[in-house]
mmCIF file of C-alpha atoms and ligand atoms in Angstrom:
data_model
loop_
_atom_site.group_PDB
_atom_site.id
_atom_site.type_symbol
_atom_site.label_atom_id
_atom_site.label_comp_id
_atom_site.label_asym_id
_atom_site.label_seq_id
_atom_site.Cartn_x
_atom_site.Cartn_y
_atom_site.Cartn_z
ATOM 1 C CA MET A 1 171.297 -45.832 157.449
ATOM 2 C CA ILE A 2 172.120 -46.472 153.750
ATOM 3 C CA VAL A 3 172.544 -42.952 152.115
ATOM 4 C CA GLU A 4 173.936 -40.376 154.499
ATOM 5 C CA SER A 5 171.185 -37.705 154.078
ATOM 6 C CA ALA A 6 172.105 -37.221 150.506
ATOM 7 C CA GLN A 7 172.241 -33.440 149.885
ATOM 8 C CA PRO A 8 171.507 -33.241 145.780
ATOM 9 C CA ASP A 9 173.720 -30.178 145.539
ATOM 10 C CA ARG A 10 176.775 -32.385 146.336
ATOM 11 C CA CYS A 11 175.553 -35.062 143.976
ATOM 12 C CA GLU A 12 176.456 -35.261 140.083
ATOM 13 C CA ASP A 13 173.708 -35.484 137.993
ATOM 14 C CA PRO A 14 173.719 -39.039 136.497
ATOM 15 C CA SER A 15 171.522 -37.326 133.256
ATOM 16 C CA SER A 16 175.053 -36.276 131.905
ATOM 17 C CA LYS A 17 176.435 -39.703 131.506
ATOM 18 C CA VAL A 18 173.550 -41.672 130.639
ATOM 19 C CA ARG A 19 172.778 -42.362 126.889
ATOM 20 C CA GLY A 20 170.592 -42.510 124.491
ATOM 21 C CA GLY A 21 166.860 -41.799 125.529
ATOM 22 C CA LYS A 22 167.399 -41.440 129.051
ATOM 23 C CA THR A 23 169.334 -38.243 128.224
ATOM 24 C CA GLN A 24 166.380 -36.743 126.794
ATOM 25 C CA VAL A 25 164.155 -38.083 129.791
ATOM 26 C CA ALA A 26 166.380 -36.322 131.788
ATOM 27 C CA SER A 27 166.517 -33.078 129.974
ATOM 28 C CA PHE A 28 162.520 -33.127 129.469
ATOM 29 C CA TRP A 29 162.078 -33.239 133.286
ATOM 30 C CA SER A 30 164.845 -30.762 134.266
ATOM 31 C CA SER A 31 163.143 -28.230 132.351
ATOM 32 C CA ASN A 32 159.598 -29.021 133.445
ATOM 33 C CA PRO A 33 159.911 -30.512 136.923
ATOM 34 C CA CYS A 34 156.445 -32.419 137.248
ATOM 35 C CA GLY A 35 153.695 -29.691 138.247
ATOM 36 C CA SER A 36 156.234 -26.765 138.456
ATOM 37 C CA GLY A 37 153.577 -25.559 135.468
ATOM 38 C CA LEU A 38 150.917 -25.340 138.392
ATOM 39 C CA ALA A 39 152.699 -22.629 140.220
ATOM 40 C CA GLY A 40 151.640 -19.639 137.791
ATOM 41 C CA GLY A 41 154.915 -17.082 138.239
ATOM 42 C CA LEU A 42 156.105 -18.261 141.914
ATOM 43 C CA GLU A 43 159.272 -18.322 142.186
ATOM 44 C CA PRO A 44 160.572 -22.233 142.310
ATOM 45 C CA GLY A 45 161.611 -23.655 145.468
ATOM 46 C CA THR A 46 159.945 -21.080 147.781
ATOM 47 C CA PRO A 47 157.440 -22.110 150.319
ATOM 48 C CA GLU A 48 154.284 -20.538 148.406
ATOM 49 C CA PHE A 49 155.664 -22.315 145.110
ATOM 50 C CA PHE A 50 155.383 -25.590 147.183
ATOM 51 C CA GLU A 51 152.326 -25.197 148.931
ATOM 52 C CA VAL A 52 150.319 -24.103 145.248
ATOM 53 C CA THR A 53 151.707 -26.971 143.682
ATOM 54 C CA GLU A 54 150.909 -29.186 146.506
ATOM 55 C CA ALA A 55 147.236 -28.052 146.855
ATOM 56 C CA ILE A 56 146.640 -28.392 143.270
ATOM 57 C CA ARG A 57 148.135 -32.002 143.094
ATOM 58 C CA TYR A 58 145.714 -32.942 145.625
ATOM 59 C CA ARG A 59 142.842 -31.753 144.476
ATOM 60 C CA ARG A 60 143.284 -32.588 141.121
ATOM 61 C CA GLU A 61 144.574 -36.282 142.128
ATOM 62 C CA PRO A 62 143.029 -36.949 145.537
ATOM 63 C CA PHE A 63 143.022 -40.650 145.158
ATOM 64 C CA VAL A 64 147.019 -40.376 145.361
ATOM 65 C CA ARG A 65 146.205 -40.007 149.074
ATOM 66 C CA ASP A 66 144.151 -43.507 149.375
ATOM 67 C CA PHE A 67 146.860 -45.300 147.539
ATOM 68 C CA ALA A 68 149.728 -43.648 149.121
ATOM 69 C CA GLN A 69 148.232 -44.136 152.680
ATOM 70 C CA PHE A 70 150.894 -41.570 153.883
ATOM 71 C CA GLU A 71 149.932 -42.167 158.007
ATOM 72 C CA LYS A 72 150.089 -45.954 157.770
ATOM 73 C CA TRP A 73 153.983 -45.917 157.204
ATOM 74 C CA LYS A 74 154.974 -43.806 160.266
ATOM 75 C CA GLY A 75 158.093 -45.118 161.624
ATOM 76 C CA GLN A 76 158.751 -47.468 158.488
ATOM 77 C CA TRP A 77 161.401 -47.121 155.847
ATOM 78 C CA VAL A 78 159.780 -45.647 152.406
ATOM 79 C CA LEU A 79 161.651 -45.420 149.153
ATOM 80 C CA GLU A 80 159.992 -42.863 146.302
ATOM 81 C CA VAL A 81 161.363 -43.583 142.856
ATOM 82 C CA GLY A 82 160.683 -40.675 140.908
ATOM 83 C CA CYS A 83 160.183 -38.160 143.647
ATOM 84 C CA GLY A 84 159.998 -35.285 141.150
ATOM 85 C CA MET A 85 159.425 -31.967 143.369
ATOM 86 C CA GLY A 86 159.106 -34.383 146.601
ATOM 87 C CA ALA A 87 155.065 -33.549 147.300
ATOM 88 C CA ASP A 88 154.423 -37.386 147.913
ATOM 89 C CA LEU A 89 157.748 -37.385 149.608
ATOM 90 C CA SER A 90 157.348 -34.823 151.935
ATOM 91 C CA MET A 91 153.977 -36.538 152.893
ATOM 92 C CA PHE A 92 155.443 -39.425 154.025
ATOM 93 C CA ALA A 93 158.127 -37.762 155.791
ATOM 94 C CA ARG A 94 155.439 -35.654 157.412
ATOM 95 C CA CYS A 95 153.532 -38.225 158.766
ATOM 96 C CA GLY A 96 156.435 -39.880 160.481
ATOM 97 C CA ALA A 97 157.982 -42.349 157.752
ATOM 98 C CA ARG A 98 161.738 -42.546 157.201
ATOM 99 C CA ALA A 99 161.351 -41.579 153.759
ATOM 100 C CA PHE A 100 163.944 -41.486 151.032
ATOM 101 C CA GLY A 101 163.889 -39.642 147.809
ATOM 102 C CA LEU A 102 165.310 -40.396 144.249
ATOM 103 C CA ASP A 103 165.042 -38.583 140.948
ATOM 104 C CA LEU A 104 166.908 -39.036 137.993
ATOM 105 C CA THR A 105 167.355 -35.273 137.860
ATOM 106 C CA TYR A 106 169.068 -33.006 139.551
ATOM 107 C CA THR A 107 166.630 -30.220 139.465
ATOM 108 C CA GLY A 108 163.991 -32.609 141.071
ATOM 109 C CA SER A 109 165.888 -33.855 143.530
ATOM 110 C CA SER A 110 166.779 -30.511 144.150
ATOM 111 C CA LEU A 111 163.445 -29.177 144.718
ATOM 112 C CA ALA A 112 162.556 -32.073 146.425
ATOM 113 C CA SER A 113 164.859 -31.374 149.191
ATOM 114 C CA ARG A 114 164.229 -27.860 149.756
ATOM 115 C CA ARG A 115 160.739 -28.802 150.280
ATOM 116 C CA LEU A 116 161.851 -31.265 152.927
ATOM 117 C CA GLN A 117 164.079 -28.455 154.526
ATOM 118 C CA HIS A 118 161.002 -25.910 154.538
ATOM 119 C CA LEU A 119 159.253 -28.197 156.154
ATOM 120 C CA GLY A 120 161.838 -28.589 158.874
ATOM 121 C CA LEU A 121 162.366 -31.937 158.024
ATOM 122 C CA VAL A 122 165.524 -33.749 157.140
ATOM 123 C CA PRO A 123 166.172 -34.074 153.391
ATOM 124 C CA ARG A 124 167.315 -37.578 152.179
ATOM 125 C CA VAL A 125 167.218 -37.162 148.736
ATOM 126 C CA THR A 126 169.491 -38.330 146.206
ATOM 127 C CA VAL A 127 169.673 -38.134 142.010
ATOM 128 C CA GLY A 128 169.904 -41.709 140.757
ATOM 129 C CA ASP A 129 167.703 -43.962 138.232
ATOM 130 C CA SER A 130 165.114 -46.244 138.940
ATOM 131 C CA GLU A 131 166.977 -48.791 136.503
ATOM 132 C CA ARG A 132 170.185 -49.339 139.064
ATOM 133 C CA LEU A 133 168.846 -48.313 142.206
ATOM 134 C CA PRO A 134 171.705 -47.596 144.736
ATOM 135 C CA PHE A 135 170.335 -49.513 147.882
ATOM 136 C CA ARG A 136 170.513 -53.161 148.747
ATOM 137 C CA ASP A 137 168.440 -55.882 148.377
ATOM 138 C CA GLY A 138 165.231 -56.007 150.728
ATOM 139 C CA THR A 139 166.186 -52.486 152.330
ATOM 140 C CA PHE A 140 162.598 -50.523 152.644
ATOM 141 C CA ASP A 141 158.814 -51.272 154.090
ATOM 142 C CA LEU A 142 157.363 -49.433 151.322
ATOM 143 C CA VAL A 143 158.799 -48.881 147.723
ATOM 144 C CA TYR A 144 156.828 -46.150 146.039
ATOM 145 C CA SER A 145 156.550 -44.466 142.702
ATOM 146 C CA TRP A 146 154.106 -42.582 141.088
ATOM 147 C CA GLY A 147 153.805 -41.840 137.345
ATOM 148 C CA VAL A 148 157.496 -42.800 136.450
ATOM 149 C CA ILE A 149 158.995 -46.184 135.154
ATOM 150 C CA HIS A 150 156.777 -45.535 131.909
ATOM 151 C CA HIS A 151 159.167 -42.443 131.454
ATOM 152 C CA THR A 152 162.267 -44.521 131.457
ATOM 153 C CA PRO A 153 163.807 -46.714 128.488
ATOM 154 C CA ASN A 154 163.910 -50.032 130.223
ATOM 155 C CA THR A 155 160.585 -50.158 132.381
ATOM 156 C CA ASP A 156 161.350 -53.987 133.138
ATOM 157 C CA ALA A 157 164.477 -53.016 134.766
ATOM 158 C CA ALA A 158 163.155 -50.789 136.649
ATOM 159 C CA ALA A 159 159.945 -52.595 137.613
ATOM 160 C CA MET A 160 162.615 -55.678 139.017
ATOM 161 C CA GLU A 161 164.788 -52.731 140.709
ATOM 162 C CA LEU A 162 161.598 -52.129 142.737
ATOM 163 C CA MET A 163 161.106 -55.195 143.826
ATOM 164 C CA ARG A 164 164.531 -55.591 144.541
ATOM 165 C CA VAL A 165 164.874 -53.361 147.246
ATOM 166 C CA ALA A 166 161.517 -53.914 148.884
ATOM 167 C CA ARG A 167 161.826 -56.159 151.879
ATOM 168 C CA PRO A 168 160.432 -59.433 152.024
ATOM 169 C CA GLY A 169 156.840 -58.758 153.246
ATOM 170 C CA GLY A 170 157.355 -55.188 152.318
ATOM 171 C CA LYS A 171 154.810 -53.353 150.149
ATOM 172 C CA LEU A 172 154.625 -51.548 146.626
ATOM 173 C CA VAL A 173 152.579 -49.026 145.289
ATOM 174 C CA VAL A 174 153.694 -47.847 141.574
ATOM 175 C CA MET A 175 151.409 -45.792 139.372
ATOM 176 C CA ILE A 176 151.762 -46.501 135.287
ATOM 177 C CA TYR A 177 149.816 -45.156 132.616
ATOM 178 C CA ASN A 178 146.989 -47.114 130.600
ATOM 179 C CA ARG A 179 147.113 -47.664 127.124
ATOM 180 C CA ARG A 180 143.703 -48.720 126.940
ATOM 181 C CA SER A 181 142.427 -44.882 128.463
ATOM 182 C CA LEU A 182 140.663 -42.105 127.341
ATOM 183 C CA VAL A 183 144.010 -39.983 127.545
ATOM 184 C CA VAL A 184 145.607 -42.198 124.592
ATOM 185 C CA LEU A 185 142.111 -42.018 122.479
ATOM 186 C CA GLN A 186 142.337 -38.266 122.536
ATOM 187 C CA ALA A 187 146.352 -38.444 121.838
ATOM 188 C CA TYR A 188 145.310 -41.025 119.057
ATOM 189 C CA LEU A 189 142.772 -38.695 117.622
ATOM 190 C CA MET A 190 145.045 -35.015 117.979
ATOM 191 C CA TYR A 191 147.913 -37.022 116.711
ATOM 192 C CA GLY A 192 147.019 -39.809 114.268
ATOM 193 C CA LEU A 193 143.538 -39.175 113.246
ATOM 194 C CA PHE A 194 142.994 -35.663 112.696
ATOM 195 C CA ARG A 195 146.219 -35.174 111.107
ATOM 196 C CA ALA A 196 145.714 -37.921 108.757
ATOM 197 C CA ARG A 197 147.744 -40.508 109.821
ATOM 198 C CA PRO A 198 145.053 -43.053 110.792
ATOM 199 C CA LEU A 199 147.799 -45.890 110.425
ATOM 200 C CA ALA A 200 150.062 -44.141 113.403
ATOM 201 C CA SER A 201 150.997 -46.544 116.324
ATOM 202 C CA LEU A 202 149.566 -45.605 119.634
ATOM 203 C CA LYS A 203 152.925 -46.705 120.947
ATOM 204 C CA GLU A 204 154.587 -43.991 118.421
ATOM 205 C CA ILE A 205 152.168 -41.148 119.524
ATOM 206 C CA ILE A 206 152.322 -42.014 123.267
ATOM 207 C CA ALA A 207 156.216 -41.904 123.027
ATOM 208 C CA SER A 208 155.973 -38.678 121.104
ATOM 209 C CA HIS A 209 153.455 -36.965 122.793
ATOM 210 C CA LEU A 210 152.785 -37.791 125.966
ATOM 211 C CA GLU A 211 155.495 -35.751 128.475
ATOM 212 C CA SER A 212 158.507 -36.783 128.049
ATOM 213 C CA PRO A 213 160.616 -38.267 124.853
ATOM 214 C CA GLY A 214 159.658 -42.238 124.820
ATOM 215 C CA THR A 215 157.122 -42.217 127.270
ATOM 216 C CA LYS A 216 155.012 -45.733 127.127
ATOM 217 C CA ALA A 217 151.679 -46.886 128.389
ATOM 218 C CA TYR A 218 150.314 -50.468 129.019
ATOM 219 C CA THR A 219 147.639 -52.912 129.283
ATOM 220 C CA VAL A 220 146.809 -54.134 132.794
ATOM 221 C CA ASN A 221 147.923 -57.298 131.370
ATOM 222 C CA GLU A 222 151.308 -56.209 130.731
ATOM 223 C CA VAL A 223 151.041 -54.472 133.950
ATOM 224 C CA ARG A 224 150.684 -57.605 135.666
ATOM 225 C CA GLN A 225 153.745 -59.522 133.949
ATOM 226 C CA LEU A 226 155.788 -56.452 135.092
ATOM 227 C CA PHE A 227 154.967 -57.168 138.372
ATOM 228 C CA ALA A 228 154.387 -60.993 138.290
ATOM 229 C CA GLY A 229 157.046 -61.033 141.026
ATOM 230 C CA LEU A 230 154.646 -60.109 143.869
ATOM 231 C CA LYS A 231 151.823 -61.583 145.221
ATOM 232 C CA ASP A 232 148.613 -60.216 146.418
ATOM 233 C CA LEU A 233 148.925 -58.185 142.927
ATOM 234 C CA ARG A 234 146.304 -55.802 142.499
ATOM 235 C CA VAL A 235 146.150 -53.313 139.421
ATOM 236 C CA THR A 236 143.376 -50.510 139.482
ATOM 237 C CA PRO A 237 142.358 -48.356 136.834
ATOM 238 C CA VAL A 238 141.758 -45.050 137.865
ATOM 239 C CA VAL A 239 139.736 -42.240 135.773
ATOM 240 C CA THR A 240 141.725 -38.635 136.147
ATOM 241 C CA PRO A 241 140.694 -35.319 135.315
ATOM 242 C CA TYR A 242 143.276 -35.998 132.336
ATOM 243 C CA ASP A 243 141.032 -38.161 130.721
ATOM 244 C CA LEU A 244 138.339 -35.581 131.191
ATOM 245 C CA ARG A 245 140.230 -32.451 129.585
ATOM 246 C CA LEU A 246 138.298 -29.971 127.730
ATOM 247 C CA GLY A 247 141.717 -27.524 127.161
ATOM 248 C CA ARG A 248 145.369 -27.223 128.599
ATOM 249 C CA ASN A 249 144.122 -26.372 132.202
ATOM 250 C CA ARG A 250 140.227 -27.117 131.499
ATOM 251 C CA PHE A 251 138.611 -30.197 132.650
ATOM 252 C CA MET A 252 134.864 -31.764 132.927
ATOM 253 C CA PRO A 253 133.493 -31.773 136.351
ATOM 254 C CA SER A 254 134.830 -34.279 138.721
ATOM 255 C CA TRP A 255 131.633 -36.131 138.910
ATOM 256 C CA VAL A 256 131.826 -36.975 135.319
ATOM 257 C CA ALA A 257 134.468 -39.191 136.158
ATOM 258 C CA ALA A 258 131.572 -41.401 137.891
ATOM 259 C CA LEU A 259 130.165 -41.859 134.659
ATOM 260 C CA VAL A 260 133.252 -43.152 132.759
ATOM 261 C CA PRO A 261 134.161 -46.778 133.003
ATOM 262 C CA SER A 262 136.958 -47.397 135.441
ATOM 263 C CA ASN A 263 138.972 -49.459 133.055
ATOM 264 C CA LEU A 264 139.101 -46.435 130.570
ATOM 265 C CA GLY A 265 141.140 -44.287 132.954
ATOM 266 C CA TYR A 266 144.349 -43.164 132.672
ATOM 267 C CA PHE A 267 146.614 -44.413 136.015
ATOM 268 C CA LEU A 268 147.111 -47.594 136.313
ATOM 269 C CA VAL A 269 147.755 -48.506 140.218
ATOM 270 C CA VAL A 270 149.564 -51.714 140.840
ATOM 271 C CA GLU A 271 149.745 -52.961 144.810
ATOM 272 C CA GLY A 272 151.317 -55.690 145.697
ATOM 273 C CA THR A 273 153.764 -57.521 148.289
ATOM 274 C CA LYS A 274 157.202 -59.010 148.201
ATOM 275 C CA PRO A 275 157.051 -62.662 148.924
ATOM 276 C CA GLY A 276 158.858 -63.909 151.451
ATOM 277 C CA GLU A 277 159.265 -63.744 155.459
ATOM 278 C CA THR A 278 157.674 -61.036 156.844
ATOM 279 C CA GLY A 279 159.122 -58.825 159.693
ATOM 280 C CA SER A 280 160.591 -55.670 159.662
ATOM 281 C CA SER A 281 163.245 -53.997 157.684
ATOM 282 C CA VAL A 282 166.523 -55.437 157.421
ATOM 283 C CA LEU A 283 167.786 -51.809 158.428
HETATM 284 C C1 LIG B 301 155.726 -37.537 135.421
HETATM 285 S S1 LIG B 301 157.021 -37.049 136.783
HETATM 286 C C2 LIG B 301 156.051 -37.630 138.367
HETATM 287 C C3 LIG B 301 156.977 -36.811 139.211
HETATM 288 C C4 LIG B 301 156.584 -37.766 140.966
HETATM 289 N N1 LIG B 301 156.368 -38.905 140.998
HETATM 290 C C5 LIG B 301 154.848 -37.423 141.293
HETATM 291 O O1 LIG B 301 154.096 -37.683 141.199
HETATM 292 O O2 LIG B 301 154.544 -35.777 141.207
HETATM 293 C C6 LIG B 301 158.432 -38.113 136.340
HETATM 294 C C7 LIG B 301 159.459 -38.150 137.084
HETATM 295 O O3 LIG B 301 160.201 -39.697 137.116
HETATM 296 C C8 LIG B 301 161.615 -39.099 137.121
HETATM 297 N N2 LIG B 301 162.221 -40.226 136.265
HETATM 298 C C9 LIG B 301 162.108 -40.136 135.206
HETATM 299 N N3 LIG B 301 162.576 -41.425 134.726
HETATM 300 C C10 LIG B 301 163.551 -41.967 135.787
HETATM 301 C C11 LIG B 301 164.284 -42.949 136.237
HETATM 302 N N4 LIG B 301 165.031 -43.445 135.582
HETATM 303 N N5 LIG B 301 164.843 -42.675 137.328
HETATM 304 C C12 LIG B 301 164.507 -41.832 138.317
HETATM 305 N N6 LIG B 301 163.731 -40.864 138.136
HETATM 306 C C13 LIG B 301 162.917 -41.064 136.698
HETATM 307 C C14 LIG B 301 161.499 -37.505 136.079
HETATM 308 O O4 LIG B 301 162.766 -36.825 136.509
HETATM 309 C C15 LIG B 301 160.445 -37.006 136.968
HETATM 310 O O5 LIG B 301 160.781 -36.212 138.227
#
């Protein structure tokens, strides 16, 4: 086994050591674990908290299941990079995958760990950095990362790392934000045009206003370059509720998404295969 069922409470938080942007990224996600705002007043880490946040997650982002294909990975080695509170990680584990999770923050990895424990599953979760994954080359059958590597300062390094730790013939499923999306257009209108800053760059607006400091968003071609090392590379734009937002927690009805050209969707989902000999994991 590559990590000894890493328990986050025995790990040191690397966010205390990282410099510059990454410290701010870690600090943001420590204070706002992804999805925790959906829980109303529920106590973080309780079974009710996990149930409610999970239900809302898959109601808002039902397409996650189509891309992750949780059932397909039974018995296989799966790594989720940036697992946050562990909703998807626990789905892989519940479906029988040998699932490992990693997150930059102690808060995220500790909540993910507790979620798995509540479900009676072994928590294999560690604090770590997508830019320097603590795993050997060619380890995993699936490397999965949903909405993470656009937050880390060196996204190129993170993409290389995700490809490195997949086994030859192994798969990657990665979601990255789309710069040519309705969400980014809304951000430009709110923080550029309506604030009399029509010349503000999209990159600056995204870095300052979309979640953690320094967030980036990519075009389909840029994403293709990031993952040029993969074969059968597919980049699928997905229209999300966030593209159809009317207010903080108010969205247009989901059928409206079908009327929006898919290439304007906020999520770009990358799927590809690491080249090389196929076969089972080296573990
Ligand atoms: C938008 S949340 C997504 C969480 C989870 N994948 C989900 O879909 O709910 C982004 C997550 O990426 C993590 N993250 C950001 N930079 C990271 C890095 N360099 N290495 C590992 N995780 C990182 C954050 O701590 C946070 O939990």
